[in-house]
Amino acid sequence: MTDSRPVIAVTLGDPAGIGPELIAKLFAETAQFTAVPTVLVGDRWLWQEGQRVAGIRHQLPEVDGFAAAREHDGPVFLPVETVAEGEVPYAEETAAGGASTLTVLTRCLEAAQAGDVDAICFAPLNKFSMKKGGLQHEDELHFFAEHLGVDGYFCEFNTLGMLWTSRISSHIPLKDAAQYVTQERIVAASKLIHDSLILAGFERPRIAVAAFNPHGGEGGTCGREEIDVIAPAVKACQAQGYPVAGPFPADTIFLKARDGEYDAIVTMYHDQGQIAIKLLGFKQGVTVQGGLPIPITTPAHGTAFDIAGQGKADVGPTRNAFAIACRMGESLRRQRLDTLNA
Ligand SMILES: NC(=O)C1=CN([C@@H]2O[C@H](COP(=O)(O)OP(=O)(O)OC[C@H]3O[C@@H](n4cnc5c(N)ncnc54)[C@H](O)[C@@H]3O)[C@@H](O)[C@H]2O)C=CC1
Ligand SMILES: NCC(=O)COP(=O)(O)O
């Protein structure tokens, strides 16, 4: 292994959503693909449909396996057959669409485990379709983690340029969120985002932990999680040398982070972070699947069924997700080469 260029696997996402269109638009921005071996994996008809909707035509060399991608500078297409066109109408959650997404992602994970792929960037998938199509897990991140044999803490990072978030809980009913507020999860989510920011090039990441209750619990009169759980977890992080502060009322801590006081916020549940991040920059947001042995990124938005097939989808978040996958994939590849050459 001598080639330091990473190979990035890209998927088209749920066939009924805006994913294929977004990837066609991404691939039209050819400048960023020079010298990045990129393997687009998907059904041939779906790739053609994405290009039709985007109003773009590409001539990608076809390959018959992931390993061939490294022989090319730039993108190649790996056709797979996962679903027939008539089975997945636009804007419908279908078992066929969800199963197709799962099949393509599984192929990418296997290629990553074989060392043929260094990072994955997937176009939006639909969790309901995937559950109809056989996903047994809470979400795709739990599926990835099990497939890759992860036994440490993992969670999504939502990123907006220099501002990142990690989570204590994710795709669960909100009524269950309080059960996830434990010292162990807060310490693990704080350390994970800290270490990941270092890998992403932040020298000394500054991390804030959000409160769970309104106004930080009003001295325990509006919930005791801050006093009983979150503050002790912050102290435990500090005792281990991590630059972690909090808990801070969740409705205002994002203003400080926006103004540059913090690099990351540890959030207590999905919407606590995502509402803020999406308001700050819906057209830029990226989700990084944190805590996995390989970088996996995706736009922070979803399948947008209301505009699917119409050519209106904004490629900004997908562009950023691809750029982060390239950066993280390159670091991982360099680390692997250094280890081999040591
Ligand atoms: N990257 C991924 O795989 C993600 C997948 N999802 C999944 O997507 C499905 C739908 O989720 P929703 O909550 O409805 O959110 P959504 O992000 O799909 O749509 C919310 C609104 O934003 C608009 N929108 C989204 N992306 C856009 C783009 N690129 N350009 C222009 N407008 C855009 C949509 O038209 C819609 O009005 C769910 O199954 C969810 O789990 C959600 C977030 C990320
Ligand atoms: N499919 C990715 C996904 O849903 C991540 O989105 P979010 O949980 O960060 O909103």
Short mmCIF file of C-alpha atoms and ligand atoms in Angstrom, two decimals, residues 122 124-125 127 140 156-158 167 170-171 270 274 278 287 289 298-301, ligand 2:
data_model
loop_
_atom_site.label_atom_id
_atom_site.label_comp_id
_atom_site.label_asym_id
_atom_site.label_seq_id
_atom_site.Cartn_x
_atom_site.Cartn_y
_atom_site.Cartn_z
CA PHE A 122 -24.14 8.90 1.36
CA PRO A 124 -30.06 11.23 2.02
CA LEU A 125 -31.76 8.03 3.05
CA LYS A 127 -35.27 5.92 7.90
CA GLU A 140 -28.38 3.78 10.17
CA GLU A 156 -23.88 11.76 15.09
CA PHE A 157 -21.93 15.00 14.87
CA ASN A 158 -23.78 17.86 13.21
CA ARG A 167 -25.40 14.01 21.16
CA SER A 170 -30.55 10.61 18.84
CA HIS A 171 -33.35 8.90 16.93
CA HIS A 270 -31.61 15.41 18.52
CA GLN A 274 -30.42 20.37 15.05
CA LYS A 278 -30.29 24.20 10.76
CA THR A 287 -23.83 15.05 9.60
CA GLN A 289 -21.23 9.58 11.86
CA THR A 298 -24.03 12.87 4.71
CA PRO A 299 -25.89 16.15 4.27
CA ALA A 300 -27.75 17.20 7.42
CA HIS A 301 -31.02 17.43 5.50
N1 LIG B 2 -29.48 9.73 7.84
C1 LIG B 2 -28.68 10.65 8.52
C2 LIG B 2 -29.47 11.29 9.55
O1 LIG B 2 -30.64 11.12 9.72
C3 LIG B 2 -28.71 12.17 10.34
O2 LIG B 2 -29.51 13.24 10.48
P1 LIG B 2 -29.63 13.85 11.89
O3 LIG B 2 -29.97 12.78 12.85
O4 LIG B 2 -28.29 14.45 12.16
O5 LIG B 2 -30.71 14.85 11.71
#
